[in-house]
Short mmCIF file of C-alpha atoms in Angstrom, two decimals:
data_model
loop_
_atom_site.label_atom_id
_atom_site.label_comp_id
_atom_site.label_asym_id
_atom_site.label_seq_id
_atom_site.Cartn_x
_atom_site.Cartn_y
_atom_site.Cartn_z
CA MET A 184 0.04 -0.01 0.01
CA LYS A 185 1.31 3.24 -0.89
CA LYS A 186 1.59 5.88 1.81
CA GLY A 187 2.23 9.51 2.27
CA LEU A 188 0.00 12.90 1.97
CA LYS A 189 -0.72 12.06 -1.88
CA PHE A 190 -2.19 8.88 -0.85
CA ASP A 191 -3.34 8.79 2.49
CA PHE A 192 -6.80 10.38 1.70
CA THR A 193 -8.67 7.26 0.50
CA LEU A 194 -12.46 7.16 0.44
CA ILE A 195 -12.56 5.25 3.76
CA ALA A 196 -10.13 7.66 5.57
CA ILE A 197 -12.17 10.52 4.06
CA LEU A 198 -15.19 9.03 5.30
CA LEU A 199 -13.67 8.52 8.94
CA ILE A 200 -12.97 12.48 9.16
CA PRO A 201 -16.32 13.35 9.93
CA ILE A 202 -16.46 10.28 12.55
CA GLY A 203 -13.35 11.52 14.32
CA VAL A 204 -14.90 15.15 14.84
CA ALA A 205 -18.05 13.82 15.78
CA ILE A 206 -16.10 11.91 18.45
CA ASN A 207 -14.27 14.87 19.65
CA VAL A 208 -17.45 16.94 19.80
CA VAL A 209 -19.60 14.39 21.82
CA ILE A 210 -17.14 13.21 24.21
CA SER A 211 -16.55 16.68 25.15
CA GLN A 212 -20.33 16.68 26.14
CA LEU A 213 -20.05 13.38 27.66
CA VAL A 214 -17.51 14.53 30.03
CA GLN A 215 -19.68 16.92 31.14
CA VAL A 216 -22.76 15.07 31.57
CA LEU A 217 -20.32 12.66 33.67
CA ARG A 218 -18.85 15.23 35.47
CA ILE A 219 -15.12 14.09 34.95
CA PRO A 220 -12.79 16.81 35.38
CA LEU A 221 -10.77 16.45 32.17
CA TYR A 222 -11.26 17.34 28.84
CA LEU A 223 -10.63 14.00 26.64
CA ASP A 224 -11.51 16.14 23.47
CA ALA A 225 -8.75 14.89 21.29
CA ILE A 226 -9.78 10.94 21.39
CA GLY A 227 -11.32 11.06 17.91
CA THR A 228 -8.43 12.88 16.30
CA MET A 229 -6.02 10.12 17.76
CA LEU A 230 -7.85 7.64 16.40
CA VAL A 231 -7.85 9.09 13.13
CA ALA A 232 -4.64 9.65 13.18
CA MET A 233 -3.60 6.36 14.46
CA ILE A 234 -5.12 4.34 11.85
CA ALA A 235 -5.33 6.81 8.87
CA GLY A 236 -2.31 8.51 9.28
CA PRO A 237 -0.57 11.95 10.45
CA TRP A 238 -2.12 14.04 7.51
CA VAL A 239 -6.05 12.71 7.97
CA GLY A 240 -5.24 12.95 11.54
CA LEU A 241 -4.16 16.87 10.99
CA VAL A 242 -7.41 17.30 8.73
CA THR A 243 -9.50 15.98 11.61
CA GLY A 244 -7.94 17.79 14.40
CA GLY A 245 -8.20 20.86 12.42
CA LEU A 246 -11.60 20.60 11.42
CA THR A 247 -12.75 19.99 14.93
CA ASN A 248 -11.89 23.25 16.13
CA VAL A 249 -13.31 24.87 12.81
CA ILE A 250 -16.77 23.41 13.98
CA LYS A 251 -16.45 24.43 17.53
CA SER A 252 -15.30 27.58 16.81
CA ILE A 253 -19.14 28.41 14.86
CA PHE A 254 -20.50 28.54 18.48
CA SER A 255 -17.37 29.54 20.46
CA PRO A 256 -14.80 31.33 18.22
CA THR A 257 -12.14 31.50 20.93
CA GLU A 258 -11.45 27.61 19.91
CA LEU A 259 -10.22 28.86 16.35
CA PRO A 260 -6.43 29.52 17.16
CA PHE A 261 -6.24 26.26 19.64
CA ALA A 262 -6.83 24.43 15.95
CA ILE A 263 -3.12 24.52 15.30
CA VAL A 264 -2.62 22.62 18.60
CA SER A 265 -5.80 20.03 17.58
CA MET A 266 -3.49 19.57 14.07
CA VAL A 267 -0.41 19.08 15.69
CA ILE A 268 -1.62 16.44 17.79
CA GLY A 269 -3.27 14.55 14.94
CA LEU A 270 0.06 14.74 13.13
CA THR A 271 2.37 13.70 16.04
CA VAL A 272 0.20 10.78 17.20
CA GLY A 273 0.05 9.59 13.53
CA TYR A 274 3.82 10.02 13.28
CA PHE A 275 3.97 7.78 16.56
CA SER A 276 1.58 5.11 14.72
CA ILE A 277 3.96 5.13 11.81
CA LYS A 278 6.90 4.46 14.24
CA LYS A 279 5.07 1.52 15.67
CA MET A 280 4.74 3.55 19.34
CA PHE A 281 1.46 1.81 20.06
CA THR A 282 1.91 -1.58 20.22
CA SER A 283 1.90 -1.85 24.06
CA VAL A 284 0.50 0.04 27.02
CA GLY A 285 4.33 0.87 27.99
CA LYS A 286 5.20 2.54 24.80
CA THR A 287 1.83 4.14 24.66
CA ILE A 288 2.40 5.89 28.04
CA ILE A 289 6.25 7.32 26.80
CA ALA A 290 4.27 8.53 23.52
CA GLY A 291 1.85 10.33 25.61
CA VAL A 292 4.49 12.19 27.96
CA ILE A 293 6.40 13.15 24.66
CA LEU A 294 2.42 14.32 23.17
CA THR A 295 2.10 16.33 26.36
CA PHE A 296 5.18 18.32 25.74
CA ILE A 297 4.85 19.03 22.15
CA VAL A 298 1.02 19.93 22.99
CA ILE A 299 2.07 22.49 25.71
CA ILE A 300 5.07 23.96 23.80
CA VAL A 301 2.58 25.02 21.04
CA SER A 302 -0.31 25.97 23.21
CA THR A 303 1.45 27.94 25.78
CA PRO A 304 2.26 30.76 23.19
CA ILE A 305 -1.47 30.89 21.78
CA SER A 306 -3.09 31.20 25.31
CA VAL A 307 -0.44 33.53 26.68
CA ILE A 308 -0.27 36.15 23.59
CA LEU A 309 -3.59 35.84 22.59
CA PHE A 310 -5.43 35.37 25.77
CA GLY A 311 -3.32 36.89 28.24
CA GLY A 312 -3.02 33.51 29.68
CA SER A 313 -6.74 32.78 30.60
CA THR A 314 -8.84 30.49 29.23
CA GLY A 315 -11.97 30.95 30.99
CA ASP A 316 -12.28 27.35 32.40
CA SER A 317 -11.06 25.59 35.42
CA SER A 318 -7.61 25.50 34.34
CA SER A 319 -7.58 29.50 34.92
CA ALA A 320 -8.01 29.19 39.04
CA VAL A 321 -5.05 26.57 38.98
CA ARG A 322 -3.09 29.00 36.99
CA ALA A 323 -4.34 31.75 39.40
CA ILE A 324 -2.76 29.51 42.02
CA PHE A 325 0.65 29.21 40.19
CA LEU A 326 0.76 33.40 39.86
CA ALA A 327 -0.13 34.17 43.07
CA SER A 328 2.84 32.35 44.58
CA GLY A 329 4.87 35.05 42.62
CA GLN A 330 5.56 33.14 39.16
CA GLY A 331 5.64 35.02 35.84
CA ILE A 332 2.76 34.72 33.39
CA TRP A 333 4.66 32.59 31.17
CA LYS A 334 6.01 29.88 33.47
CA SER A 335 2.45 29.65 35.30
CA VAL A 336 0.66 29.02 32.23
CA PHE A 337 3.35 26.42 31.19
CA SER A 338 3.06 24.67 34.84
CA SER A 339 -0.49 24.63 35.11
CA ASN A 340 -0.77 23.11 31.21
CA LEU A 341 1.64 20.31 32.36
CA LEU A 342 -0.23 19.37 35.57
CA ILE A 343 -3.78 19.15 33.22
CA GLU A 344 -2.47 18.15 29.95
CA SER A 345 -0.13 15.49 30.99
CA ILE A 346 -3.09 13.66 32.76
CA ASP A 347 -5.34 14.21 29.80
CA LYS A 348 -3.23 13.21 26.92
CA ILE A 349 -1.51 10.20 28.46
CA LEU A 350 -5.20 8.86 29.50
CA SER A 351 -6.62 9.66 25.88
CA LEU A 352 -4.28 8.02 24.14
CA LEU A 353 -4.70 4.90 26.48
CA ILE A 354 -8.42 4.73 25.55
CA THR A 355 -7.83 5.65 22.15
CA TYR A 356 -5.45 2.45 22.30
CA THR A 357 -7.90 0.18 23.88
CA ILE A 358 -10.46 0.86 21.51
CA VAL A 359 -8.59 0.55 18.37
CA LYS A 360 -7.04 -2.52 19.78
CA LYS A 361 -10.56 -3.50 20.05
CA MET A 362 -11.28 -2.85 16.00
CA SER A 363 -11.64 -5.89 14.03
CA ASP A 364 -8.98 -6.92 11.66
CA ARG A 365 -10.81 -7.15 8.49
CA TYR A 366 -11.74 -3.36 9.32
CA LEU A 367 -7.83 -2.25 10.19
CA SER A 368 -6.82 -3.58 7.21
CA LYS A 369 -8.65 -1.39 4.84
CA HIS A 370 -6.76 1.71 6.72
CA ASN A 371 -2.95 2.44 5.61
CA TYR A 372 -1.77 2.40 9.07
CA GLY A 373 -4.36 -0.20 10.42
CA GLN A 374 -1.79 -3.17 10.27
CA ASN A 375 0.33 -2.11 13.09
CA PHE A 376 -2.67 -2.85 15.24
CA LEU A 377 -3.31 -6.39 13.73
CA ASP A 378 -2.48 -9.94 15.32
CA SER A 379 -2.73 -8.63 18.91
CA MET B 296 -31.27 28.25 -6.26
CA LYS B 297 -31.38 29.95 -3.00
CA GLU B 298 -34.31 31.40 -1.98
CA LYS B 299 -34.08 35.42 -1.01
CA SER B 300 -35.09 36.52 2.17
CA ASN B 301 -35.32 40.44 1.19
CA ASN B 302 -32.67 41.11 3.90
CA LEU B 303 -29.81 43.02 2.31
CA LEU B 304 -27.53 41.19 5.14
CA LEU B 305 -28.72 37.73 4.61
CA ASP B 306 -28.84 37.92 1.02
CA LEU B 307 -24.95 39.05 0.41
CA TYR B 308 -22.86 36.26 -0.99
CA PRO B 309 -20.91 34.31 1.89
CA SER B 310 -17.40 35.74 0.92
CA THR B 311 -18.68 39.31 1.26
CA LYS B 312 -20.05 38.50 4.65
CA PHE B 313 -16.91 37.18 5.39
CA LEU B 314 -15.15 40.45 4.25
CA ILE B 315 -17.31 42.33 6.61
CA THR B 316 -15.90 40.32 9.28
CA LEU B 317 -12.54 40.43 7.96
CA PHE B 318 -12.81 44.03 8.21
CA ILE B 319 -13.65 44.19 11.47
CA ILE B 320 -10.69 41.80 12.64
CA ILE B 321 -8.16 43.90 10.51
CA THR B 322 -9.40 47.37 11.50
CA VAL B 323 -9.25 46.48 15.31
CA PHE B 324 -5.37 46.19 14.93
CA ILE B 325 -4.81 49.53 12.78
CA VAL B 326 -7.33 51.64 15.28
CA LYS B 327 -5.25 52.68 18.49
CA GLY B 328 -6.98 52.42 21.78
CA TYR B 329 -9.69 50.32 23.14
CA LEU B 330 -12.80 52.01 22.84
CA TYR B 331 -13.18 51.18 18.83
CA GLY B 332 -12.52 47.57 19.82
CA TYR B 333 -15.56 47.82 22.06
CA LEU B 334 -17.72 49.91 19.63
CA MET B 335 -17.71 46.75 17.43
CA VAL B 336 -19.60 44.73 19.78
CA PRO B 337 -22.77 46.84 20.02
CA LEU B 338 -22.38 47.22 16.05
CA CYS B 339 -22.05 43.33 15.78
CA LEU B 340 -25.05 43.27 17.77
CA LEU B 341 -27.00 46.15 15.71
CA LEU B 342 -26.06 44.01 12.27
CA ALA B 343 -27.35 41.05 14.31
CA LEU B 344 -30.89 42.73 15.32
CA TYR B 345 -31.10 43.66 11.54
CA ALA B 346 -30.52 40.07 10.43
CA LYS B 347 -32.94 38.91 13.22
CA VAL B 348 -30.22 36.77 14.49
CA PHE B 349 -30.19 39.01 17.84
CA LYS B 350 -30.96 36.76 20.66
CA GLU B 351 -28.67 33.80 19.64
CA LEU B 352 -26.15 36.19 19.19
CA LEU B 353 -26.37 38.04 22.67
CA GLY B 354 -26.45 34.46 24.03
CA LEU B 355 -23.36 33.14 22.61
CA LEU B 356 -21.55 36.34 23.59
CA ILE B 357 -22.38 35.99 27.16
CA LYS B 358 -21.91 32.46 27.22
CA THR B 359 -18.58 32.15 25.63
CA LEU B 360 -16.87 35.43 25.89
CA LEU B 361 -18.19 37.30 29.33
CA VAL B 362 -16.29 34.48 31.48
CA LEU B 363 -12.90 34.83 29.60
CA ILE B 364 -12.88 38.56 29.33
CA THR B 365 -13.83 38.11 33.46
CA PHE B 366 -10.80 36.17 33.72
CA ILE B 367 -8.48 38.02 31.96
CA PHE B 368 -9.37 41.05 33.86
CA LEU B 369 -9.17 39.14 37.06
CA ILE B 370 -5.54 37.80 36.39
CA GLN B 371 -4.29 40.81 34.30
CA SER B 372 -5.07 43.39 36.36
CA PHE B 373 -3.40 41.68 39.70
CA PHE B 374 -0.82 39.86 38.05
CA TYR B 375 0.71 42.03 34.84
CA PRO B 376 4.06 43.56 35.77
CA GLY B 377 3.85 47.58 36.38
CA ASP B 378 4.71 50.04 39.09
CA THR B 379 1.58 52.15 39.39
CA ILE B 380 -0.22 50.34 42.32
CA LEU B 381 -4.07 51.36 42.61
CA TRP B 382 -4.84 49.25 45.31
CA SER B 383 -3.57 46.47 47.71
CA TRP B 384 -4.37 43.82 50.11
CA SER B 385 -1.52 41.76 51.15
CA PHE B 386 0.18 40.04 48.08
CA LEU B 387 -2.51 41.12 45.77
CA SER B 388 -2.15 44.53 43.96
CA LEU B 389 -4.26 46.11 41.31
CA ARG B 390 -2.05 47.86 39.06
CA GLN B 391 -2.99 50.56 36.20
CA GLU B 392 -0.61 48.79 33.43
CA GLY B 393 -2.47 45.55 34.20
CA ILE B 394 -5.84 47.28 33.50
CA ASP B 395 -4.67 48.86 30.37
CA PHE B 396 -3.42 45.80 28.97
CA SER B 397 -6.40 43.78 29.77
CA LEU B 398 -8.78 46.89 28.13
CA LEU B 399 -6.71 46.70 25.10
CA LEU B 400 -6.83 42.89 25.05
CA THR B 401 -10.56 42.35 25.77
CA SER B 402 -11.50 44.69 23.41
CA ARG B 403 -9.45 43.09 20.64
CA ILE B 404 -11.24 39.69 22.00
CA GLY B 405 -14.47 41.18 21.74
CA ALA B 406 -14.59 42.45 18.49
CA ILE B 407 -12.84 39.29 16.88
CA GLY B 408 -15.09 37.27 18.47
CA SER B 409 -18.35 39.04 18.08
CA ALA B 410 -17.35 39.63 14.45
CA LEU B 411 -16.99 35.90 13.96
CA LEU B 412 -19.91 34.56 15.92
CA LEU B 413 -21.86 37.12 13.79
CA PHE B 414 -20.47 35.71 10.43
CA PHE B 415 -21.71 31.97 11.55
CA ARG B 416 -25.15 33.43 12.47
CA ILE B 417 -25.87 35.19 9.33
CA THR B 418 -24.18 32.78 6.89
CA SER B 419 -25.05 28.82 6.89
CA VAL B 420 -22.30 26.21 6.79
CA LYS B 421 -23.97 24.94 3.55
CA ASP B 422 -23.46 28.48 1.98
CA ILE B 423 -19.49 28.78 2.83
CA VAL B 424 -18.53 25.37 1.69
CA TYR B 425 -20.72 26.31 -1.57
CA SER B 426 -18.71 29.20 -1.99
CA LEU B 427 -15.28 27.79 -1.30
CA GLU B 428 -16.18 25.25 -3.62
CA GLN B 429 -16.89 27.72 -6.14
CA LEU B 430 -13.48 28.92 -5.40
CA GLY B 431 -11.56 25.85 -6.43
CA LEU B 432 -11.97 23.46 -2.93
CA PRO B 433 -12.59 19.81 -3.73
CA SER B 434 -16.20 18.62 -3.35
CA LYS B 435 -14.67 15.93 -1.15
CA VAL B 436 -14.31 18.58 1.58
CA THR B 437 -17.80 19.85 1.22
CA TYR B 438 -18.98 16.22 1.88
CA VAL B 439 -16.69 16.08 4.65
CA VAL B 440 -17.60 19.52 6.31
CA LEU B 441 -21.54 18.70 5.72
CA SER B 442 -21.68 15.03 6.76
CA THR B 443 -19.60 16.19 9.86
CA LEU B 444 -22.56 18.65 10.90
CA THR B 445 -25.27 15.88 10.29
CA ILE B 446 -23.21 13.18 12.19
CA ILE B 447 -22.90 15.23 15.43
CA PRO B 448 -26.50 15.44 16.61
CA GLU B 449 -26.79 11.94 15.34
CA MET B 450 -24.11 10.49 17.43
CA LYS B 451 -25.14 12.57 20.39
CA LYS B 452 -28.67 10.88 20.67
CA LEU B 453 -26.51 7.49 20.05
CA SER B 454 -24.63 8.06 22.94
CA MET B 455 -27.50 8.91 25.22
CA THR B 456 -29.15 5.80 23.76
CA ILE B 457 -25.98 3.73 24.83
CA MET B 458 -25.66 5.55 28.19
CA ASP B 459 -29.33 4.43 28.85
CA ALA B 460 -28.65 0.83 27.83
CA GLN B 461 -25.56 0.26 30.23
CA LYS B 462 -27.50 1.99 33.17
CA THR B 463 -29.92 -1.09 32.66
CA ARG B 464 -27.28 -3.58 32.48
CA GLY B 465 -26.50 -1.95 36.08
CA VAL B 466 -23.27 0.46 34.89
CA GLU B 467 -23.89 3.74 37.22
CA THR B 468 -23.34 6.77 35.76
CA GLU B 469 -23.93 8.93 39.40
CA GLY B 470 -21.97 8.83 42.28
CA ASN B 471 -18.41 9.81 43.14
CA LEU B 472 -15.61 10.77 40.56
CA ARG B 473 -14.70 6.87 40.46
CA VAL B 474 -18.09 5.38 39.80
CA ARG B 475 -18.53 7.96 37.14
CA ALA B 476 -15.25 7.74 35.58
CA LYS B 477 -15.89 4.07 35.34
CA ALA B 478 -19.29 4.42 33.14
CA PHE B 479 -17.10 6.69 30.61
CA LEU B 480 -15.31 3.30 28.75
CA PRO B 481 -18.30 1.36 28.57
CA THR B 482 -20.39 4.23 26.95
CA LEU B 483 -17.66 5.24 24.67
CA THR B 484 -16.40 1.92 23.25
CA PRO B 485 -19.78 1.10 21.59
CA LEU B 486 -20.28 4.38 20.54
CA ILE B 487 -16.96 4.85 18.55
CA LEU B 488 -17.05 1.16 17.14
CA THR B 489 -20.47 1.27 15.94
CA SER B 490 -19.60 4.84 14.19
CA VAL B 491 -16.64 3.57 12.70
CA ALA B 492 -18.02 0.26 11.38
CA SER B 493 -20.54 2.49 9.83
CA THR B 494 -18.11 4.26 7.50
CA GLU B 495 -17.70 0.89 5.23
CA GLU B 496 -21.23 0.95 4.56
CA ARG B 497 -21.08 4.55 3.54
CA ALA B 498 -18.18 4.11 1.29
CA ILE B 499 -19.81 1.50 -0.61
CA THR B 500 -22.94 3.57 -0.91
CA LEU B 501 -21.08 6.81 -2.25
CA GLU B 502 -19.13 4.73 -4.41
CA ALA B 503 -22.25 3.33 -6.17
CA ARG B 504 -23.00 7.13 -6.82
CA ALA B 505 -19.75 7.77 -8.47
CA PHE B 506 -18.38 9.94 -5.42
CA THR B 507 -14.76 9.38 -6.59
CA ALA B 508 -15.45 9.51 -10.55
CA PRO B 509 -12.93 11.77 -12.04
CA VAL B 510 -15.49 13.85 -13.45
CA LYS B 511 -16.33 17.70 -12.81
CA LYS B 512 -19.54 17.46 -10.42
CA THR B 513 -22.65 19.80 -10.74
CA SER B 514 -24.63 21.29 -7.90
CA LEU B 515 -28.37 21.54 -7.59
CA TYR B 516 -27.96 24.14 -4.55
CA ARG B 517 -26.50 27.75 -6.56
CA ILE B 518 -26.01 31.05 -4.79
CA GLU B 519 -25.29 33.83 -7.32
CA LYS B 520 -23.51 37.09 -6.59
CA THR B 521 -25.57 40.46 -6.97
CA LYS B 522 -24.90 44.18 -7.65
CA LYS B 523 -25.11 44.84 -3.53
CA ASP B 524 -22.07 42.31 -3.18
CA THR B 525 -19.95 44.84 -5.35
CA VAL B 526 -21.66 47.78 -3.53
CA VAL B 527 -20.35 46.42 -0.04
CA ARG B 528 -17.45 45.30 -1.19
CA ILE B 529 -16.26 48.80 -2.74
CA LEU B 530 -17.47 50.44 0.23
CA LEU B 531 -15.71 48.30 2.62
CA LEU B 532 -12.58 49.03 1.00
CA LEU B 533 -12.87 52.53 0.74
CA LEU B 534 -13.82 52.52 4.40
CA LEU B 535 -10.29 50.53 5.01
CA ILE B 536 -8.40 52.75 3.08
CA VAL B 537 -9.85 56.14 4.88
CA ILE B 538 -8.60 54.22 8.21
CA ILE B 539 -5.61 53.39 6.91
CA VAL B 540 -4.85 56.94 5.58
CA TRP B 541 -6.48 58.41 8.93
CA ARG B 542 -4.06 56.35 11.07
CA VAL B 543 -1.07 57.12 9.02
CA ALA B 544 -1.65 60.84 8.93
CA LEU B 545 -2.23 61.14 13.02
#
């Protein structure tokens, strides 16, 4: 099977994009219904990136934030973060990082750092370090302890994102493992998850 | 053909509507001071009133921007570096620099946020992707965007059904955090696996309708540019030039 930007967008991969975006949106509501104090809103992006590759993952992440911004425009700048998540997870999938739980956790740690490096400048420069959700309270604590705005945003992100991203990757990994071999083999990067 | 609503704003071509939003976004950065940015919020509300989407826009503005702006004021006015202390209590001190900075920042966020929200209220996504397709975007993109919008409510319904089904099997969805977290995976796994499996059927259906055939596709839906679009575009360009000249001259 040929791989790369030109070949990754097969019909079945294209049809997976809306599903990935919908999973992202529905999970962020499910998390609110069950009152779980995490975002977990990139599971769809990660899922698509794992089995359909980095470029399809990138599109899924970007589209998620564009759709969300119809109702909350502050999500729009963070499209870059979602796109980076899709790209990174897809790349890890090519490098066979999702073959065991231990490797998945390592991938989660690396992903956390990449996400923070991308998202911290966006939230500091565009929004002065506030996001209007629970993490703002954590940030205020760091700020009150006398740290600068960059350091506070970075530390509070590290605290929340590391739990969030590692857990998201583990959930996605378990679900992909449960997919049928017949379905996985239709995707360009599905064979890494076969014969488990 | 799209039906005319006889409302000047709603009948504009999607890209003209976007130019209005873009105009607000650009000028907010050109004009100095926070007053102009704050003026854009009531302006967007006025336009919304004309396009009969006032209530929707106001609700979304309060829901998404008000909390954020309050947080910015709280964090910046107390923690922005500066020397002019207005009021202080133990380790907290209110600074003039922080207030100035948050006024500027929030005026920009308010203006850009309300301009974008207004754009999405007066332009349907169908129209946006149609005009993008006219600009040369492949029709597959149109399909992806539009099907996403129909799949989201479907999947929401499905998730509620699955949650109810799991409840009858004894999975608890209320209680302390551990109990609630335990309900997460049993709801999520069937939801994702069912939706992902449906892509296979959809692929066959689309293939049977020549979705990937390498020919030019025609559309039943059409929107046309009118003279009004040209007038609005010229007006926006003139206004932009006036603002730039005025800003350079001062």
